[in-house]
Amino acid sequence: MGKPTRDPKARQEKQEKRKQKQTRSNPLVKVTALSVGVLAVFAGVVFYLYQKGGIAYNKGPVPIDATLTKANPTSLLMIEEFKAKNMSAFVVGYTGEVGKELVRQLVQSKVFERVVLIGRRRVQYEAPVDQNVEQRVVDFDKIEEHRDAFRGFDVGFCCLGTTRGKAGAEGFKKVDYDYIFNTAKVARENGCSHFHLVSSQGANKDSFLLYPQVKGQVEEAVSALGFSRVTIYRPGMLMCDREERRPMEAFFRFLLRPVAAVFPTFITIPVPTVARAMLQSTVVPSDSKAEILENKNIHERSQRWPM
């Protein structure tokens, strides 16, 4: 007896099933499918929240200043009037992305007679920055021993911050709460009247997550120190290429590029936008003693800065 002849159609179906099984078991395919799925869900959530007007975080005792969101652009005359006061300012956290850009714009705008950078190490700058700033080295773990370094300033800019991944949970709390609060306390006791604090979108002292919880706690603590004015900034994802390696952040920044193109003020922000908003908030007076600027508010203030 001869061998039974196989049905060509059945043999083709068997081969197709084998190919499908191999494709499903391919790790690259799995990762790609997962990434597409995550991106689709994320985009859906973003669109839903945008349609709802975003999220109102931490509606606590620190009021959100809405006075200036409908104001006219900052006039050059107003800037000149501020310059005539011959004020001085200090910056802590000047090696981070926001801090570096803030220093650059402070030097460029010349709104302060004197700008002093206070930190753990000196930084080599090129002209014109190196000729227009002073640097003072302090130990933030022993800030009380460096009280004189914070004496004589009208305005303080705080851009300090790290991550749990970089510093660990305890290290993160030390930098993002202890260093910031102690700096603000010493500055207030030495006469600083307006304190700027760069926080983060989603800051909430009641959050069960460490990062937003600590951010919210330090916001509240600094606001209670008695400054004449406190301005808190809650930027979203900073759209920049960091010098330090943060793979996860870079991945999410890549995913958020399409979102930023469609909804630019929702959860992303360029670093120069934050710095311009800080300068605008400095020059233009506010009726609020303490104010929180969410991501969209930061975009709006930045647009009114003429430089």
mmCIF file of C-alpha atoms in Angstrom:
data_model
loop_
_atom_site.group_PDB
_atom_site.id
_atom_site.type_symbol
_atom_site.label_atom_id
_atom_site.label_comp_id
_atom_site.label_asym_id
_atom_site.label_seq_id
_atom_site.Cartn_x
_atom_site.Cartn_y
_atom_site.Cartn_z
ATOM 1 C CA MET A 1 0.000 0.000 0.000
ATOM 2 C CA GLY A 2 1.239 3.487 -0.844
ATOM 3 C CA LYS A 3 1.521 6.399 1.575
ATOM 4 C CA PRO A 4 -1.678 8.394 1.986
ATOM 5 C CA THR A 5 -1.591 11.706 0.107
ATOM 6 C CA ARG A 6 -1.816 14.749 2.420
ATOM 7 C CA ASP A 7 -4.335 17.413 1.644
ATOM 8 C CA PRO A 8 -2.370 20.498 0.375
ATOM 9 C CA LYS A 9 -4.908 22.824 2.001
ATOM 10 C CA ALA A 10 -4.526 21.136 5.404
ATOM 11 C CA ARG A 11 -0.740 21.272 5.112
ATOM 12 C CA GLN A 12 -0.877 25.030 4.336
ATOM 13 C CA GLU A 13 -3.163 25.697 7.306
ATOM 14 C CA LYS A 14 -0.751 23.810 9.568
ATOM 15 C CA GLN A 15 2.165 25.898 8.327
ATOM 16 C CA GLU A 16 0.231 29.144 8.898
ATOM 17 C CA LYS A 17 -0.568 28.123 12.487
ATOM 18 C CA ARG A 18 3.089 27.343 13.109
ATOM 19 C CA LYS A 19 4.108 30.802 11.835
ATOM 20 C CA GLN A 20 1.491 32.507 13.997
ATOM 21 C CA LYS A 21 2.708 30.611 17.049
ATOM 22 C CA GLN A 22 6.322 31.630 16.360
ATOM 23 C CA THR A 23 5.265 35.263 15.899
ATOM 24 C CA ARG A 24 3.341 35.330 19.187
ATOM 25 C CA SER A 25 6.363 33.894 21.018
ATOM 26 C CA ASN A 26 8.739 36.535 19.610
ATOM 27 C CA PRO A 27 9.794 38.848 22.513
ATOM 28 C CA LEU A 28 10.115 41.851 20.205
ATOM 29 C CA VAL A 29 6.536 41.452 19.041
ATOM 30 C CA LYS A 30 5.334 41.171 22.625
ATOM 31 C CA VAL A 31 7.167 44.325 23.693
ATOM 32 C CA THR A 32 5.908 46.242 20.658
ATOM 33 C CA ALA A 33 2.327 45.168 21.257
ATOM 34 C CA LEU A 34 2.579 46.082 24.938
ATOM 35 C CA SER A 35 4.055 49.499 24.133
ATOM 36 C CA VAL A 36 1.318 50.248 21.606
ATOM 37 C CA GLY A 37 -1.317 49.166 24.100
ATOM 38 C CA VAL A 38 0.133 51.315 26.889
ATOM 39 C CA LEU A 39 0.418 54.307 24.564
ATOM 40 C CA ALA A 40 -3.187 53.883 23.393
ATOM 41 C CA VAL A 41 -4.499 53.709 26.950
ATOM 42 C CA PHE A 42 -2.337 56.636 28.015
ATOM 43 C CA ALA A 43 -3.478 58.761 25.069
ATOM 44 C CA GLY A 44 -7.096 57.932 25.900
ATOM 45 C CA VAL A 45 -6.662 58.977 29.520
ATOM 46 C CA VAL A 46 -4.861 62.170 28.508
ATOM 47 C CA PHE A 47 -7.628 63.102 26.063
ATOM 48 C CA TYR A 48 -10.323 62.393 28.647
ATOM 49 C CA LEU A 49 -8.602 64.509 31.294
ATOM 50 C CA TYR A 50 -7.979 67.315 28.838
ATOM 51 C CA GLN A 51 -11.655 67.369 27.889
ATOM 52 C CA LYS A 52 -12.477 67.548 31.589
ATOM 53 C CA GLY A 53 -10.145 70.509 32.063
ATOM 54 C CA GLY A 54 -7.285 68.654 33.704
ATOM 55 C CA ILE A 55 -6.814 67.679 37.336
ATOM 56 C CA ALA A 56 -7.024 70.097 40.239
ATOM 57 C CA TYR A 57 -4.321 68.919 42.613
ATOM 58 C CA ASN A 58 -4.072 69.679 46.305
ATOM 59 C CA LYS A 59 -6.737 72.371 46.693
ATOM 60 C CA GLY A 60 -5.396 73.174 50.116
ATOM 61 C CA PRO A 61 -4.721 76.386 51.981
ATOM 62 C CA VAL A 62 -2.326 77.758 49.366
ATOM 63 C CA PRO A 63 -4.539 79.587 46.823
ATOM 64 C CA ILE A 64 -4.007 79.433 43.081
ATOM 65 C CA ASP A 65 -3.476 82.940 41.786
ATOM 66 C CA ALA A 66 -5.742 83.505 38.798
ATOM 67 C CA THR A 67 -5.349 87.285 38.760
ATOM 68 C CA LEU A 68 -2.615 87.428 36.176
ATOM 69 C CA THR A 69 -3.854 84.754 33.795
ATOM 70 C CA LYS A 70 -6.013 87.364 32.048
ATOM 71 C CA ALA A 71 -3.610 90.301 32.462
ATOM 72 C CA ASN A 72 -1.791 92.146 29.718
ATOM 73 C CA PRO A 73 1.752 91.151 28.806
ATOM 74 C CA THR A 74 4.477 92.420 31.097
ATOM 75 C CA SER A 75 5.510 95.844 29.850
ATOM 76 C CA LEU A 76 9.112 96.860 29.356
ATOM 77 C CA LEU A 77 8.351 99.887 31.534
ATOM 78 C CA MET A 78 7.370 97.587 34.392
ATOM 79 C CA ILE A 79 10.648 95.705 34.010
ATOM 80 C CA GLU A 80 12.639 98.945 34.071
ATOM 81 C CA GLU A 81 10.806 100.046 37.208
ATOM 82 C CA PHE A 82 11.737 96.751 38.857
ATOM 83 C CA LYS A 83 15.382 97.116 37.832
ATOM 84 C CA ALA A 84 15.464 100.567 39.408
ATOM 85 C CA LYS A 85 14.870 98.968 42.820
ATOM 86 C CA ASN A 86 18.375 97.429 42.631
ATOM 87 C CA MET A 87 17.284 94.129 44.172
ATOM 88 C CA SER A 88 19.424 91.055 44.748
ATOM 89 C CA ALA A 89 18.565 87.387 44.327
ATOM 90 C CA PHE A 90 20.032 83.976 45.127
ATOM 91 C CA VAL A 91 19.558 80.694 43.297
ATOM 92 C CA VAL A 92 19.879 77.196 44.772
ATOM 93 C CA GLY A 93 19.668 74.153 42.536
ATOM 94 C CA TYR A 94 21.406 75.915 39.655
ATOM 95 C CA THR A 95 22.937 72.730 38.188
ATOM 96 C CA GLY A 96 19.566 71.195 37.297
ATOM 97 C CA GLU A 97 17.778 71.810 34.018
ATOM 98 C CA VAL A 98 15.452 74.544 35.298
ATOM 99 C CA GLY A 99 18.181 76.111 37.421
ATOM 100 C CA LYS A 100 20.643 76.346 34.532
ATOM 101 C CA GLU A 101 18.095 78.000 32.286
ATOM 102 C CA LEU A 102 16.961 80.343 35.048
ATOM 103 C CA VAL A 103 20.538 81.537 35.612
ATOM 104 C CA ARG A 104 20.964 82.144 31.900
ATOM 105 C CA GLN A 105 17.792 84.219 31.710
ATOM 106 C CA LEU A 106 18.541 86.135 34.903
ATOM 107 C CA VAL A 107 21.851 87.223 33.415
ATOM 108 C CA GLN A 108 20.281 88.005 30.065
ATOM 109 C CA SER A 109 17.401 90.071 31.476
ATOM 110 C CA LYS A 110 19.486 91.916 34.103
ATOM 111 C CA VAL A 111 16.432 92.428 36.310
ATOM 112 C CA PHE A 112 18.584 92.074 39.444
ATOM 113 C CA GLU A 113 21.552 94.158 40.449
ATOM 114 C CA ARG A 114 23.190 91.063 41.974
ATOM 115 C CA VAL A 115 22.688 87.331 41.413
ATOM 116 C CA VAL A 116 24.371 84.825 43.739
ATOM 117 C CA LEU A 117 24.462 81.066 43.172
ATOM 118 C CA ILE A 118 24.529 79.095 46.429
ATOM 119 C CA GLY A 119 25.330 75.403 46.294
ATOM 120 C CA ARG A 120 27.642 72.520 47.144
ATOM 121 C CA ARG A 121 30.146 73.250 44.396
ATOM 122 C CA ARG A 122 31.304 75.920 42.010
ATOM 123 C CA VAL A 123 30.420 75.632 38.339
ATOM 124 C CA GLN A 124 32.533 76.825 35.432
ATOM 125 C CA TYR A 125 30.527 79.226 33.274
ATOM 126 C CA GLU A 126 31.330 80.932 30.030
ATOM 127 C CA ALA A 127 30.730 84.613 29.289
ATOM 128 C CA PRO A 128 28.510 86.429 29.969
ATOM 129 C CA VAL A 129 27.303 84.288 32.901
ATOM 130 C CA ASP A 130 30.700 84.037 34.610
ATOM 131 C CA GLN A 131 31.006 87.823 34.730
ATOM 132 C CA ASN A 132 27.536 88.458 36.133
ATOM 133 C CA VAL A 133 27.069 85.959 38.954
ATOM 134 C CA GLU A 134 28.730 85.297 42.280
ATOM 135 C CA GLN A 135 29.093 81.769 43.684
ATOM 136 C CA ARG A 136 29.050 80.658 47.313
ATOM 137 C CA VAL A 137 29.706 77.098 48.493
ATOM 138 C CA VAL A 138 27.642 75.716 51.401
ATOM 139 C CA ASP A 139 26.931 72.370 53.037
ATOM 140 C CA PHE A 140 23.157 71.852 52.998
ATOM 141 C CA ASP A 141 23.502 69.285 55.786
ATOM 142 C CA LYS A 142 24.882 72.078 57.990
ATOM 143 C CA ILE A 143 22.913 75.010 56.651
ATOM 144 C CA GLU A 144 22.841 76.791 60.017
ATOM 145 C CA GLU A 145 26.593 77.195 59.768
ATOM 146 C CA HIS A 146 26.142 79.090 56.495
ATOM 147 C CA ARG A 147 23.500 81.598 57.526
ATOM 148 C CA ASP A 148 25.601 84.521 56.340
ATOM 149 C CA ALA A 149 25.574 83.123 52.808
ATOM 150 C CA PHE A 150 21.832 83.867 52.646
ATOM 151 C CA ARG A 151 21.968 87.352 54.128
ATOM 152 C CA GLY A 152 20.849 90.418 52.206
ATOM 153 C CA PHE A 153 18.621 88.990 49.471
ATOM 154 C CA ASP A 154 15.233 90.269 48.366
ATOM 155 C CA VAL A 155 14.296 87.219 46.259
ATOM 156 C CA GLY A 156 15.187 83.540 46.454
ATOM 157 C CA PHE A 157 14.842 80.956 43.686
ATOM 158 C CA CYS A 158 14.822 77.295 44.734
ATOM 159 C CA CYS A 159 15.236 74.686 41.985
ATOM 160 C CA LEU A 160 16.587 71.926 44.242
ATOM 161 C CA GLY A 161 15.439 68.382 43.627
ATOM 162 C CA THR A 162 16.455 64.800 42.989
ATOM 163 C CA THR A 163 14.733 61.470 42.384
ATOM 164 C CA ARG A 164 14.182 58.361 44.439
ATOM 165 C CA GLY A 165 15.950 56.334 41.779
ATOM 166 C CA LYS A 166 19.058 58.464 42.049
ATOM 167 C CA ALA A 167 19.198 59.105 45.809
ATOM 168 C CA GLY A 168 17.009 56.402 47.375
ATOM 169 C CA ALA A 169 13.921 57.100 49.468
ATOM 170 C CA GLU A 170 15.769 58.711 52.386
ATOM 171 C CA GLY A 171 18.082 60.675 50.119
ATOM 172 C CA PHE A 172 15.123 61.948 48.134
ATOM 173 C CA LYS A 173 13.349 63.156 51.292
ATOM 174 C CA LYS A 174 16.548 64.807 52.523
ATOM 175 C CA VAL A 175 16.983 66.854 49.353
ATOM 176 C CA ASP A 176 13.377 67.540 48.416
ATOM 177 C CA TYR A 177 12.159 68.325 51.919
ATOM 178 C CA ASP A 178 14.983 68.981 54.401
ATOM 179 C CA TYR A 179 17.297 70.920 52.090
ATOM 180 C CA ILE A 180 14.470 72.967 50.593
ATOM 181 C CA PHE A 181 12.720 73.754 53.878
ATOM 182 C CA ASN A 182 15.947 74.588 55.720
ATOM 183 C CA THR A 183 17.084 76.838 52.880
ATOM 184 C CA ALA A 184 13.754 78.656 52.853
ATOM 185 C CA LYS A 185 13.797 79.014 56.647
ATOM 186 C CA VAL A 186 17.288 80.529 56.746
ATOM 187 C CA ALA A 187 16.456 82.819 53.821
ATOM 188 C CA ARG A 188 13.291 84.045 55.526
ATOM 189 C CA GLU A 189 15.111 84.689 58.796
ATOM 190 C CA ASN A 190 17.684 86.729 56.868
ATOM 191 C CA GLY A 191 15.088 89.019 55.302
ATOM 192 C CA CYS A 192 14.189 87.394 51.974
ATOM 193 C CA SER A 193 10.696 88.575 51.036
ATOM 194 C CA HIS A 194 9.778 86.622 47.863
ATOM 195 C CA PHE A 195 10.575 82.909 47.607
ATOM 196 C CA HIS A 196 10.135 80.889 44.406
ATOM 197 C CA LEU A 197 9.882 77.098 44.672
ATOM 198 C CA VAL A 198 9.958 74.712 41.707
ATOM 199 C CA SER A 199 7.827 71.737 42.717
ATOM 200 C CA SER A 200 6.098 69.219 40.426
ATOM 201 C CA GLN A 201 2.781 68.598 38.747
ATOM 202 C CA GLY A 202 0.699 66.344 40.952
ATOM 203 C CA ALA A 203 2.223 67.486 44.243
ATOM 204 C CA ASN A 204 -0.128 66.406 47.025
ATOM 205 C CA LYS A 205 0.761 66.056 50.699
ATOM 206 C CA ASP A 206 -1.991 63.440 51.114
ATOM 207 C CA SER A 207 -0.789 61.205 48.280
ATOM 208 C CA PHE A 208 0.166 57.602 49.087
ATOM 209 C CA LEU A 209 3.055 57.901 46.628
ATOM 210 C CA LEU A 210 6.319 59.212 48.051
ATOM 211 C CA TYR A 211 7.248 61.659 45.287
ATOM 212 C CA PRO A 212 4.054 63.772 45.141
ATOM 213 C CA GLN A 213 3.598 63.433 48.900
ATOM 214 C CA VAL A 214 6.988 64.972 49.747
ATOM 215 C CA LYS A 215 6.513 67.679 47.119
ATOM 216 C CA GLY A 216 3.146 68.619 48.625
ATOM 217 C CA GLN A 217 4.488 68.563 52.173
ATOM 218 C CA VAL A 218 7.379 70.911 51.434
ATOM 219 C CA GLU A 219 5.077 73.267 49.527
ATOM 220 C CA GLU A 220 2.878 73.612 52.591
ATOM 221 C CA ALA A 221 5.819 73.955 54.999
ATOM 222 C CA VAL A 222 7.519 76.680 52.956
ATOM 223 C CA SER A 223 4.261 78.571 52.513
ATOM 224 C CA ALA A 224 3.834 78.707 56.299
ATOM 225 C CA LEU A 225 7.232 80.337 56.964
ATOM 226 C CA GLY A 226 5.895 83.873 56.683
ATOM 227 C CA PHE A 227 7.382 85.191 53.453
ATOM 228 C CA SER A 228 5.757 88.314 52.052
ATOM 229 C CA ARG A 229 5.183 86.253 48.929
ATOM 230 C CA VAL A 230 5.669 82.624 47.921
ATOM 231 C CA THR A 231 5.291 81.435 44.327
ATOM 232 C CA ILE A 232 5.193 77.684 43.711
ATOM 233 C CA TYR A 233 5.581 76.181 40.250
ATOM 234 C CA ARG A 234 4.221 72.751 39.340
ATOM 235 C CA PRO A 235 5.636 72.007 35.900
ATOM 236 C CA GLY A 236 4.707 68.850 34.059
ATOM 237 C CA MET A 237 7.192 66.660 32.224
ATOM 238 C CA LEU A 238 10.206 68.784 31.296
ATOM 239 C CA MET A 239 10.805 68.423 27.577
ATOM 240 C CA CYS A 240 14.589 68.544 27.483
ATOM 241 C CA ASP A 241 17.622 66.343 26.948
ATOM 242 C CA ARG A 242 19.111 65.908 30.409
ATOM 243 C CA GLU A 243 22.824 65.573 30.929
ATOM 244 C CA GLU A 244 22.266 62.863 33.539
ATOM 245 C CA ARG A 245 20.868 59.518 32.417
ATOM 246 C CA ARG A 246 17.188 58.911 33.295
ATOM 247 C CA PRO A 247 16.012 56.089 30.984
ATOM 248 C CA MET A 248 12.450 55.867 32.280
ATOM 249 C CA GLU A 249 11.931 59.617 32.060
ATOM 250 C CA ALA A 250 13.374 59.640 28.552
ATOM 251 C CA PHE A 251 10.963 56.854 27.562
ATOM 252 C CA PHE A 252 7.926 58.758 28.843
ATOM 253 C CA ARG A 253 9.187 61.956 27.236
ATOM 254 C CA PHE A 254 9.296 60.070 23.932
ATOM 255 C CA LEU A 255 5.712 58.861 24.447
ATOM 256 C CA LEU A 256 4.560 62.364 25.340
ATOM 257 C CA ARG A 257 5.902 64.093 22.245
ATOM 258 C CA PRO A 258 2.652 63.582 20.268
ATOM 259 C CA VAL A 259 0.629 64.704 23.294
ATOM 260 C CA ALA A 260 2.764 67.831 23.625
ATOM 261 C CA ALA A 261 2.167 68.633 19.969
ATOM 262 C CA VAL A 262 -1.621 68.434 20.337
ATOM 263 C CA PHE A 263 -2.062 69.632 23.954
ATOM 264 C CA PRO A 264 1.095 71.677 24.665
ATOM 265 C CA THR A 265 -0.018 73.101 28.011
ATOM 266 C CA PHE A 266 -1.454 69.967 29.584
ATOM 267 C CA ILE A 267 1.278 67.752 31.023
ATOM 268 C CA THR A 268 4.498 68.817 29.274
ATOM 269 C CA ILE A 269 6.562 71.992 29.316
ATOM 270 C CA PRO A 270 9.846 73.249 27.818
ATOM 271 C CA VAL A 271 12.451 74.301 30.380
ATOM 272 C CA PRO A 272 12.780 77.915 29.075
ATOM 273 C CA THR A 273 9.031 78.325 29.591
ATOM 274 C CA VAL A 274 9.407 77.643 33.321
ATOM 275 C CA ALA A 275 12.272 80.137 33.655
ATOM 276 C CA ARG A 276 10.387 82.890 31.823
ATOM 277 C CA ALA A 277 7.345 82.370 34.065
ATOM 278 C CA MET A 278 9.576 82.729 37.128
ATOM 279 C CA LEU A 279 10.912 86.050 35.881
ATOM 280 C CA GLN A 280 7.440 87.294 35.034
ATOM 281 C CA SER A 281 6.171 86.331 38.490
ATOM 282 C CA THR A 282 9.098 88.189 40.043
ATOM 283 C CA VAL A 283 8.573 91.478 38.233
ATOM 284 C CA VAL A 284 4.763 91.630 38.299
ATOM 285 C CA PRO A 285 3.182 92.083 41.739
ATOM 286 C CA SER A 286 0.398 89.802 42.922
ATOM 287 C CA ASP A 287 -2.476 90.188 45.357
ATOM 288 C CA SER A 288 -1.840 86.664 46.632
ATOM 289 C CA LYS A 289 0.633 86.125 49.436
ATOM 290 C CA ALA A 290 1.038 82.502 48.376
ATOM 291 C CA GLU A 291 0.246 81.137 44.961
ATOM 292 C CA ILE A 292 0.518 77.880 43.063
ATOM 293 C CA LEU A 293 1.004 77.844 39.317
ATOM 294 C CA GLU A 294 -0.044 74.618 37.661
ATOM 295 C CA ASN A 295 1.462 73.603 34.340
ATOM 296 C CA LYS A 296 -1.048 75.559 32.262
ATOM 297 C CA ASN A 297 -0.598 78.671 34.434
ATOM 298 C CA ILE A 298 3.172 78.488 33.914
ATOM 299 C CA HIS A 299 2.682 78.421 30.147
ATOM 300 C CA GLU A 300 0.385 81.445 30.355
ATOM 301 C CA ARG A 301 2.759 83.509 32.484
ATOM 302 C CA SER A 302 5.671 82.664 30.241
ATOM 303 C CA GLN A 303 3.850 84.021 27.223
ATOM 304 C CA ARG A 304 3.575 87.423 28.873
ATOM 305 C CA TRP A 305 7.340 87.745 29.449
ATOM 306 C CA PRO A 306 8.695 89.962 26.638
ATOM 307 C CA MET A 307 12.320 88.796 26.627
#
